Coordinates of C-alpha atoms and ligand atoms in Angstrom, one line a residue:
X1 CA 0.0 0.0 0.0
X2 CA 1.1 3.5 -1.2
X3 CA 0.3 6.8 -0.2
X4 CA -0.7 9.2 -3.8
X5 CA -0.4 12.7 -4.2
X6 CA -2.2 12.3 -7.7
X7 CA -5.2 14.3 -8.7
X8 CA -8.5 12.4 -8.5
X9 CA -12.1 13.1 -10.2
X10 CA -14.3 15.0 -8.0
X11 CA -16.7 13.0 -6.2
X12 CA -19.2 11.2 -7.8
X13 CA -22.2 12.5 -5.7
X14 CA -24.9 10.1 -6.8
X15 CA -27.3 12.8 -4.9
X16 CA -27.4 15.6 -7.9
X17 CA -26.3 18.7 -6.9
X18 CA -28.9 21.1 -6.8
X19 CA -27.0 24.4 -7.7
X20 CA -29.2 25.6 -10.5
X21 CA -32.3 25.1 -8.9
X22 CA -34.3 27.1 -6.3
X23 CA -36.7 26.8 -3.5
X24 CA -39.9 28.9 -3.7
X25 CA -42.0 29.0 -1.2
X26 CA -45.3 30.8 -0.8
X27 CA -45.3 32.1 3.0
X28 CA -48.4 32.0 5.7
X29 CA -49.7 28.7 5.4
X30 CA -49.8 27.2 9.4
X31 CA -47.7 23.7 9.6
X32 CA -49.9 20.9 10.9
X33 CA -49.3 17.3 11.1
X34 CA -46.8 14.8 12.1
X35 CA -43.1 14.4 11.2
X36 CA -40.5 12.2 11.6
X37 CA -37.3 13.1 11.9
X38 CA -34.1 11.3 10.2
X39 CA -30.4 10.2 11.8
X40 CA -28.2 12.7 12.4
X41 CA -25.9 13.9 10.1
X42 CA -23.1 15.2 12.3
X43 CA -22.8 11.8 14.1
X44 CA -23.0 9.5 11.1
X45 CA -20.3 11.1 9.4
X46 CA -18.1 10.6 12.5
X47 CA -19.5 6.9 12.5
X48 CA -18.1 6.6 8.8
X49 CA -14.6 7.4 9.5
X50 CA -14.6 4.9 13.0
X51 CA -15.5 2.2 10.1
X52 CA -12.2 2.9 8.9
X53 CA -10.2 1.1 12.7
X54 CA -11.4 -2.4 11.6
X55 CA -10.8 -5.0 9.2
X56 CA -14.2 -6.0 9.1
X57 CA -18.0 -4.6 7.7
X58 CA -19.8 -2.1 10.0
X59 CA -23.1 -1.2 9.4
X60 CA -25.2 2.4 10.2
X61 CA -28.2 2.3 10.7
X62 CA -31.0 5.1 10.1
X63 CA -28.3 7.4 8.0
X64 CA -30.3 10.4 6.2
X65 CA -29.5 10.6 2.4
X66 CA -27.4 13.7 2.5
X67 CA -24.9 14.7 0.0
X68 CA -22.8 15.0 3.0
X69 CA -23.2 11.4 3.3
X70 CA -22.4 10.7 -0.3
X71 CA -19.3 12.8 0.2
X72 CA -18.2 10.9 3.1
X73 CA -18.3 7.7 1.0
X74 CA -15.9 8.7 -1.5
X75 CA -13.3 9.7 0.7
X76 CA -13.8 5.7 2.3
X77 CA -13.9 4.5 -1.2
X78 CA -10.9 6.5 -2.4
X79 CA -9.1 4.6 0.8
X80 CA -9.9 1.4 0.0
X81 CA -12.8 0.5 1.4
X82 CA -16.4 -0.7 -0.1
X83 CA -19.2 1.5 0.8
X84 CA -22.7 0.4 -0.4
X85 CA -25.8 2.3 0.7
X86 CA -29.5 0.6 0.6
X87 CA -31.8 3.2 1.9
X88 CA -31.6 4.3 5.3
X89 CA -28.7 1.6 5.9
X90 CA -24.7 1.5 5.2
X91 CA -22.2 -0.8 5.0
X92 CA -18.5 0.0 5.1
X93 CA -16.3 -3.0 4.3
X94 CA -12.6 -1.7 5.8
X95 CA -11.5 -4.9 5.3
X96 CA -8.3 -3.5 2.2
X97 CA -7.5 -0.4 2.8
X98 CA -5.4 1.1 -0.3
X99 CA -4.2 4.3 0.8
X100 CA -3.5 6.5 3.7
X101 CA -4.2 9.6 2.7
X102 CA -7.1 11.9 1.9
X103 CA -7.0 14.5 -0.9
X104 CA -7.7 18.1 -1.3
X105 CA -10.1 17.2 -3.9
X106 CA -12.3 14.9 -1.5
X107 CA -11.8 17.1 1.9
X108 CA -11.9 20.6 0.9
X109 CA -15.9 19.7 0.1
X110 CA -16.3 17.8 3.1
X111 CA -14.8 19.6 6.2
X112 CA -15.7 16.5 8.4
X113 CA -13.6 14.6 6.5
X114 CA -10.2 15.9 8.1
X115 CA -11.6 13.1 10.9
X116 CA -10.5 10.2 9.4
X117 CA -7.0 11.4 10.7
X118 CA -7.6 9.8 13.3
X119 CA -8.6 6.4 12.6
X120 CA -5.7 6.5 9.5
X121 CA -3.3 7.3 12.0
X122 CA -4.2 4.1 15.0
X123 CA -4.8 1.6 12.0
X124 CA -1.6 2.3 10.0
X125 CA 0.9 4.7 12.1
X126 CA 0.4 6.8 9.5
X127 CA -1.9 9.4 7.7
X128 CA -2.0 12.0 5.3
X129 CA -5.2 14.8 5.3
X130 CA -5.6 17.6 3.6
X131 CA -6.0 20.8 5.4
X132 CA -10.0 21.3 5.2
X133 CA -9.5 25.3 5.3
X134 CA -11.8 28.0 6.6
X135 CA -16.0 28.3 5.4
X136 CA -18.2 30.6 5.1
X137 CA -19.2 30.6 9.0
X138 CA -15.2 30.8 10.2
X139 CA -11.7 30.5 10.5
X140 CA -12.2 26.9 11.6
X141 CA -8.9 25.7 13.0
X142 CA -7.0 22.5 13.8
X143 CA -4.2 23.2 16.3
X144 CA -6.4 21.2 19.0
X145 CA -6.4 18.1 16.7
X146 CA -2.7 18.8 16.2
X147 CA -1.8 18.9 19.7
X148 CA -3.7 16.0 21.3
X149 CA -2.2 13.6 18.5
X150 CA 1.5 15.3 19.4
X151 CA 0.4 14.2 22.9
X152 CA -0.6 11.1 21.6
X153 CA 3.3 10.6 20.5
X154 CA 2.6 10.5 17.1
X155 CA 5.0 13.1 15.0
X156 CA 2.0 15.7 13.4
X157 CA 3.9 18.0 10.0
X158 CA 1.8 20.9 8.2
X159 CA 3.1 21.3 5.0
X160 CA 1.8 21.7 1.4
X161 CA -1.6 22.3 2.8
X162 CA -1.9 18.9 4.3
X163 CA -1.1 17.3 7.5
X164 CA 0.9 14.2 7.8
X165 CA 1.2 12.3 10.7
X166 CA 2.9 9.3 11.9
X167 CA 3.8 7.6 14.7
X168 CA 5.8 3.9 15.8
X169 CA 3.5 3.7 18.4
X170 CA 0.9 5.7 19.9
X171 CA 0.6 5.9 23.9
X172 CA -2.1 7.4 26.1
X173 CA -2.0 10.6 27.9
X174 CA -3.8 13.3 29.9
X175 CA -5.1 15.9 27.1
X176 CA -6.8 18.9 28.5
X177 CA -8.7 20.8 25.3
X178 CA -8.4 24.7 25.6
X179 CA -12.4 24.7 24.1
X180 CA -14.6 21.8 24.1
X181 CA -14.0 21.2 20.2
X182 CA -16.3 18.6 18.6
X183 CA -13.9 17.5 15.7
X184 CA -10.5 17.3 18.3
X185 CA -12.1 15.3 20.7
X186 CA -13.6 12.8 17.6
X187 CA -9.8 13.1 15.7
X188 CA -8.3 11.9 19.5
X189 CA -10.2 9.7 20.6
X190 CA -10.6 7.4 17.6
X191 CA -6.3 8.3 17.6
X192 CA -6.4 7.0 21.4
X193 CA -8.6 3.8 20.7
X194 CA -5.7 1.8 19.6
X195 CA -2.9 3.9 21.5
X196 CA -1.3 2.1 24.4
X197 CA -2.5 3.2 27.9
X198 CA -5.3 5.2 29.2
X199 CA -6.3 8.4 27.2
X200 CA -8.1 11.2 29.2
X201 CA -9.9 14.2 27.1
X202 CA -10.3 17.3 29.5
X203 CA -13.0 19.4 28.8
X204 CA -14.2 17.2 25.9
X205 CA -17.0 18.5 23.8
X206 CA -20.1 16.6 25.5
X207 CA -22.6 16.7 22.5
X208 CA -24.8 13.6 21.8
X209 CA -23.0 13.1 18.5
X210 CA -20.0 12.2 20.2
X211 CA -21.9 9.4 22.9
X212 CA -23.0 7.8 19.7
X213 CA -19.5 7.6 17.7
X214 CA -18.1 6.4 21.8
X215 CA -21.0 4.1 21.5
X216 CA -20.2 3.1 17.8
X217 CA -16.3 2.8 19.0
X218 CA -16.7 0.8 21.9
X219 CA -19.5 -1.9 19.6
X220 CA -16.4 -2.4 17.5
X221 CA -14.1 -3.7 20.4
X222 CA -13.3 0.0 21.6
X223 CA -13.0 1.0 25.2
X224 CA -14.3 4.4 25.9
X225 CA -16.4 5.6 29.1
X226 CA -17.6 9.2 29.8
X227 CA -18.9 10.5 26.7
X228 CA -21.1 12.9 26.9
X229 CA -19.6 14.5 29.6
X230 CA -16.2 16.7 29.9
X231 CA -13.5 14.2 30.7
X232 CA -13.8 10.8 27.9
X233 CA -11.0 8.2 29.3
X234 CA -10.0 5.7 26.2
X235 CA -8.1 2.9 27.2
X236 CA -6.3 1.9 24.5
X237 CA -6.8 -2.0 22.6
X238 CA -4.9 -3.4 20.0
X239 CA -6.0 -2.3 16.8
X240 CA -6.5 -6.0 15.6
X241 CA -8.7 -6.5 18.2
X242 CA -11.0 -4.3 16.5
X243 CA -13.9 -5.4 14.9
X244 CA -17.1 -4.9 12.6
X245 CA -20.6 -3.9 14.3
X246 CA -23.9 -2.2 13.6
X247 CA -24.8 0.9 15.0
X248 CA -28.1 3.1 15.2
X249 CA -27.8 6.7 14.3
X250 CA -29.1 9.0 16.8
X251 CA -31.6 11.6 15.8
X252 CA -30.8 14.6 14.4
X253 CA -31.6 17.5 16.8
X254 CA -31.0 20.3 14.5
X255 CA -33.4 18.6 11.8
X256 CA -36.1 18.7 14.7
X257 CA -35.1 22.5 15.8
X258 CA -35.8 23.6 12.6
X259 CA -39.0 22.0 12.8
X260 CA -40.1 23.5 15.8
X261 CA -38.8 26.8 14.7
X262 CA -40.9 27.0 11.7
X263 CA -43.9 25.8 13.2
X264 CA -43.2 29.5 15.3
X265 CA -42.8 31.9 12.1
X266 CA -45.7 30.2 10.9
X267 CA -48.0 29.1 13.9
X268 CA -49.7 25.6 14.0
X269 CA -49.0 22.0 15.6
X270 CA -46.9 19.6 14.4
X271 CA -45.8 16.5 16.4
X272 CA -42.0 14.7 15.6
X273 CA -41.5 11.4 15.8
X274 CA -38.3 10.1 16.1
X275 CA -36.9 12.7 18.0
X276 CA -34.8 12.8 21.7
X277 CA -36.2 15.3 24.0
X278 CA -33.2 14.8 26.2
X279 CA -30.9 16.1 23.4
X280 CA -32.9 19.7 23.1
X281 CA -33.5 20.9 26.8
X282 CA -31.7 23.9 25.7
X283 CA -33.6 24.6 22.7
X284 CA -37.3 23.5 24.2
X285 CA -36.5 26.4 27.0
X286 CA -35.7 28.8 24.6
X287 CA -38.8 28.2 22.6
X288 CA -41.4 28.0 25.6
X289 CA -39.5 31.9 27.1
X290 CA -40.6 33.1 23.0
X291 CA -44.3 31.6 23.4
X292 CA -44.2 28.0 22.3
X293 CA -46.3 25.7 23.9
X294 CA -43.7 22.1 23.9
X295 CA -44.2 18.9 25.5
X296 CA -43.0 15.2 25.3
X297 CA -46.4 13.4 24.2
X298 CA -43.7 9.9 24.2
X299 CA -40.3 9.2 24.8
X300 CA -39.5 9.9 21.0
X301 CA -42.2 12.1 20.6
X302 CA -42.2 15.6 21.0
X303 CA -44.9 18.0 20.3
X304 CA -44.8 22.2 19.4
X305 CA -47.9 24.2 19.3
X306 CA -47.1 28.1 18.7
X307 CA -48.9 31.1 17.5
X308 CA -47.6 33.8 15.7
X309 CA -49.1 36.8 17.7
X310 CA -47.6 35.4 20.9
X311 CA -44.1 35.6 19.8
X312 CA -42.3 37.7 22.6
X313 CA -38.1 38.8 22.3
X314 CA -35.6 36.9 24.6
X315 CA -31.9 36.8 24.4
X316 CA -29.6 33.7 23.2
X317 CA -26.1 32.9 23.6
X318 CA -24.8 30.5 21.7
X319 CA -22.2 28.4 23.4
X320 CA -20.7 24.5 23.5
X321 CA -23.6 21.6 24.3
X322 CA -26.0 21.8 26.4
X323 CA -26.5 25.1 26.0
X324 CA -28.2 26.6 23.0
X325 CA -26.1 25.2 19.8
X326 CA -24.5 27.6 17.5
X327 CA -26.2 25.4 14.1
X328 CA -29.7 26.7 15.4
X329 CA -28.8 30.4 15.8
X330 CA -29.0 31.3 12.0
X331 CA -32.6 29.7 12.0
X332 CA -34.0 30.8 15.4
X333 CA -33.3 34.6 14.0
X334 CA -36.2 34.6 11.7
X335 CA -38.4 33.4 15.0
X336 CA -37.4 36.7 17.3
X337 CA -37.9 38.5 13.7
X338 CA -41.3 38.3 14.4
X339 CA -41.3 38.7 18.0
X340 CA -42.4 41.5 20.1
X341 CA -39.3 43.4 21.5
X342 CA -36.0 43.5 21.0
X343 CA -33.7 40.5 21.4
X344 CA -30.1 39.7 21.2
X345 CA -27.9 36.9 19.9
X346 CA -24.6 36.4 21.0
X347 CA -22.7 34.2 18.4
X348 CA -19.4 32.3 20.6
X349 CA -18.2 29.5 19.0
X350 CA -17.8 30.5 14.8
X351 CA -16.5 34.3 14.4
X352 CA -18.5 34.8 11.1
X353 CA -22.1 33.4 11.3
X354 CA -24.6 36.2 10.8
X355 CA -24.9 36.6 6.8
X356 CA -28.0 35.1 6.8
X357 CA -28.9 38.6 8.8
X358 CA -28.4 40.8 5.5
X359 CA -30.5 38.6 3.5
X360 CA -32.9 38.6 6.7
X361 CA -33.3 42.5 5.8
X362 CA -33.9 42.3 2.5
X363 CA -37.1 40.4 3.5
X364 CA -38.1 43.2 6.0
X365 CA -36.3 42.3 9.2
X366 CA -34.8 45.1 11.4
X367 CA -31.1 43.3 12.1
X368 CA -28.0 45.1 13.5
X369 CA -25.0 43.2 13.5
X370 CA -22.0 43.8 15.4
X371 CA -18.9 42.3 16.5
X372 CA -20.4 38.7 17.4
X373 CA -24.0 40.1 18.6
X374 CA -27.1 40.9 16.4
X375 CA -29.6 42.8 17.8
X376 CA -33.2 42.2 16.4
X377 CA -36.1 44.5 16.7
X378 CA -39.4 42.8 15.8
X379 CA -41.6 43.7 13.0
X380 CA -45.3 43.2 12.1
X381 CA -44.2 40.8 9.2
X382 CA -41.1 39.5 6.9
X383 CA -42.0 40.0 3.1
X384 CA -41.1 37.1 0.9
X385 CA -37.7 38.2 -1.7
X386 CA -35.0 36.1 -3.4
X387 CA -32.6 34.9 -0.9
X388 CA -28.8 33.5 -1.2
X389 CA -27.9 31.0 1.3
X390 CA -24.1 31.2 2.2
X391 CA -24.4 27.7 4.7
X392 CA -26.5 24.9 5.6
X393 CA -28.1 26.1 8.4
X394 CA -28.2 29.9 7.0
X395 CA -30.6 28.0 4.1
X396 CA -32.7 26.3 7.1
X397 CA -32.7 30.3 8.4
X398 CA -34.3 31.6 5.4
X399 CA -37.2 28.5 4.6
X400 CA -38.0 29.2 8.3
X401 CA -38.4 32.9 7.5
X402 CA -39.9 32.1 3.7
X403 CA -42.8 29.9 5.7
X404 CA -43.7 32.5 7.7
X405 CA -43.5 35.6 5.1
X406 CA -46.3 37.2 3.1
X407 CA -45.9 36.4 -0.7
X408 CA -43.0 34.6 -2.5
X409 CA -39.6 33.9 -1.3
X410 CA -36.7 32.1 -3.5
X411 CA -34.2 30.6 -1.9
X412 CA -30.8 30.3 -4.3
X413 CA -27.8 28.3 -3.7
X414 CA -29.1 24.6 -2.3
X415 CA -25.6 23.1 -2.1
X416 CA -25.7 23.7 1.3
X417 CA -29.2 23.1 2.6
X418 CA -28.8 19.5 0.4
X419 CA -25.7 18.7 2.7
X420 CA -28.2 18.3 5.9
X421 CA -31.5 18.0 5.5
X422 CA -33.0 15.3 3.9
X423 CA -36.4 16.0 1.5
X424 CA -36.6 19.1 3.9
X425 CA -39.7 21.2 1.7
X426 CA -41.3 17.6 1.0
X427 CA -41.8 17.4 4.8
X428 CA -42.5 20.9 4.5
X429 CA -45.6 20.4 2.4
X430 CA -46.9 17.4 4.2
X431 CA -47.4 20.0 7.4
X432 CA -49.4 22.0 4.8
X433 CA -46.9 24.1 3.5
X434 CA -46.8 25.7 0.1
X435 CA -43.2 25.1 -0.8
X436 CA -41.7 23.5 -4.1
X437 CA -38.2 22.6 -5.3
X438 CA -37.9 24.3 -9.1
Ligands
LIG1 N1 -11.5 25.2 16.9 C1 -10.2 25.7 17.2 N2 -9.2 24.8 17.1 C2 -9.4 23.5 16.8 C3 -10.8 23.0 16.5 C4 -11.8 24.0 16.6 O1 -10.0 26.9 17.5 O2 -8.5 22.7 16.7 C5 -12.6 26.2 17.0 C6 -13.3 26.4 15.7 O3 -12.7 27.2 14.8 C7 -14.7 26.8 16.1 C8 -14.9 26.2 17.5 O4 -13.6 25.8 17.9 O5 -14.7 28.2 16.3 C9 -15.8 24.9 17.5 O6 -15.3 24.0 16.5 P1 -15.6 22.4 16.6 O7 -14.4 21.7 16.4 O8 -16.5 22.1 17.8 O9 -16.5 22.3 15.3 P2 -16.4 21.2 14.2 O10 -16.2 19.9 14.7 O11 -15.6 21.7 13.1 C10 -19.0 20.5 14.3 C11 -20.1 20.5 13.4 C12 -20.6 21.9 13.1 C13 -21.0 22.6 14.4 C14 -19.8 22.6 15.3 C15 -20.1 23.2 16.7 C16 -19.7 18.5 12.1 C17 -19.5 17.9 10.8 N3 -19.8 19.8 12.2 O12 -17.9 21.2 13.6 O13 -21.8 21.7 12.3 O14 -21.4 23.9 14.1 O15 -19.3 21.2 15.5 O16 -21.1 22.5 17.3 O17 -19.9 17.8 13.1 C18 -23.4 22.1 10.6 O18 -23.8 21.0 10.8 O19 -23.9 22.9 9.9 C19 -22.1 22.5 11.2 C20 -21.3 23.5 10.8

């Protein structure tokens, strides 16, 4: 087995991009009905790349059919291994691995990709990833990944816009984690699964997408307690030990927040099913302070009523799990649009996510931006316009704001939203809305 440097064919996507085409929505309509809500995207993609530390077929379970997802594959295909997807299920055969390293070509559309670093680097001592580089919503940088695999002993080199990394062996330390990063504590621990020794992540990000890649980890012959809270300990196996499995994805909270935040630009009742109340105490609170009535009607179940005229202003912080998650603050803005008062949202974990706020204005909302607050002053109403999305959850922003806007909104640029939501305006218009893909 080789590592290559040569260039490869952009991914074949079998999801077609949906560039050219628009989302037009005709605003108003209430949402009523019942949903159900798919597997989370930000855990299955982690779940992908822990496919990669065993010989052996895993198997995901309830995965959405995102292009993110599609994405994801290539990069396991283009190293070796045989990914075949039969609706909501995956297989990952890891069994011959080919290559080590992960192209430009392949990472710089997937940013998540840059984690299978870590499972490269505890299956073959060695791996080579291209640096994913900044987005539209930051800077997005990877010295925390750096460091906890230098104090993982392997030898970590930036150079030609890609990181190599090797080690002879890797050995278990104490890592303490300046900010409670999602993709460092994924990159280490699926480093530290095969590293020799114990492995404790301090103030390890604690979000549900990381219990289920510990849980997918640990059905494959890993050894990981704590997830989910801010110190993981990974005592370290022998790779070979290391085997195939099959592992549910968890829902995907952010799917379900943006269902509950359109149901309160539009007003109406919709019930989700398929959803983890526990995962979205945060959220829920928020949404009852604006005027949402929310309750668990089951375990999976959780139901929103909300009225439009009973929206009231509140402030929001974004900041690391539990609290209220950065990926829902583009699409709660269009919510305290239409709220009575004046409300504030602090953005603290990505320095550059408010540009859904000028395209927010151009459909009547009264948006100040600065530094990392906006301050939003509620209106009567948002008037429907042609919109640009600039990220995925900036696109969920402006269908949430499109719902609940008089007359037409177009929604341009559906790259993104296609990345994370799964048949989003067809779930749309069985809750009664009046939304079509053109
Ligand atoms: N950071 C550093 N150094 C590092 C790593 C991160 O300074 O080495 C900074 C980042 O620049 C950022 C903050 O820490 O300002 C948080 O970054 P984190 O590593 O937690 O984010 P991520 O793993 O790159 C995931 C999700 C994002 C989500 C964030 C925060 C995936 C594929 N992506 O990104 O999801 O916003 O955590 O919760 O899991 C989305 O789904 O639309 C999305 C962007």
């Amino acid at each position: 087995m080789k590592s290559k440097t040569e260039k490869i064919d952009p991914p074949n996507v079998s999801q077609p991009m949906e560039d050219e085409k628009r989302i037009i929505i005709r605003g108003g309509k209430p949402l009523n009905g019942q949903v159900r809500i798919g597997g989370a995207k930000n855990a299955v993609l982690k779940m992908m790349a822990a496919a990669l530390l065993a010989k052996d077929t895993t198997i995901l379970r309830n995965v959405p059919n995102l292009s993110d997802v599609h994405m994801m594959a290539n990069v396991l295909r283009h190293l070796g291994a045989k990914v075949t997807i039969s609706g909501s299920e995956l297989s990952i055969d890891a069994t011959n691995l080919t290559d080590w390293e992960a192209p430009y070509e392949l990472v710089s559309q997937l940013r998540a990709s840059f984690v299978v670093l870590g499972p490269l680097l505890a299956r073959f001592r060695e791996a080579k990833v291209s640096l994913p580089g900044g987005c539209a919503i930051g800077e997005r940088k990877i010295d925390l990944h750096e460091r906890g695999l230098k104090m993982l002993g392997a030898e970590v080199k930036i150079d030609h816009g890609y990181v190599t990394t090797s080690a002879k062996k890797l050995v278990g330390n104490r890592i303490y984690l300046d900010r409670p990063s999602n993709g460092a504590t994924e990159n280490i621990m699926l480093a530290a699964v095969a590293a020799e020794g114990t492995t404790i992540i301090e103030n390890a990000a604690q979000d549900p997408e990381i219990v289920n890649l510990a849980d997918c980890i640990n059905a494959m012959g890993g050894r990981i307690e704590g997830a989910g809270t801010y110190q993981i300990t990974i005592e370290g196996v022998p790779i070979e030990s290391m085997h195939g499995a099959v592992v549910d994805t968890i829902p995907d909270r952010l799917e379900a927040g943006t269902f509950m935040l359109a149901c309160m630009t539009t007003g109406g009742e919709i019930l989700m099913e398929s959803v983890n109340a526990h995962h979205l105490y945060s959220v829920i609170s928020k949404l009852s302070d604006i005027g949402a009535e929310v309750s668990m009607y089951a375990p999976d179940m959780i139901r929103i009523k909300s009225r439009r005229d009973k929206l009231k202003a509140t402030d929001i912080t974004t900041l690391p799990y539990p609290a209220f998650p950065t990926d829902l603050q583009a699409p709660i803005m269009p919510v305290l649009c239409l709220a009575k008062g004046t409300s504030i949202i602090t953005e603290t974990i990505f320095e550059n996510r408010f540009q859904h706020a000028a395209e927010l204005r151009r459909m009547g909302a009264d948006i100040n931006v600065t530094s990392n607050a906006a301050i939003i002053k509620g209106v009567d109403k948002l008037m429907g316009a042609e919109v640009k999305s600039s990220d995925l959850r900036a696109a969920a922003a402006l269908i949430i704001a499109g719902l609940g806007a008089e007359g037409v909104t177009e929604v341009t640029e559906l790259k993104h939203l296609d990345r994370g939501y799964e048949n989003l305006e067809e779930k749309f218009r069985f809750l009664g809305a009046d939304i079509w893909r053109k």
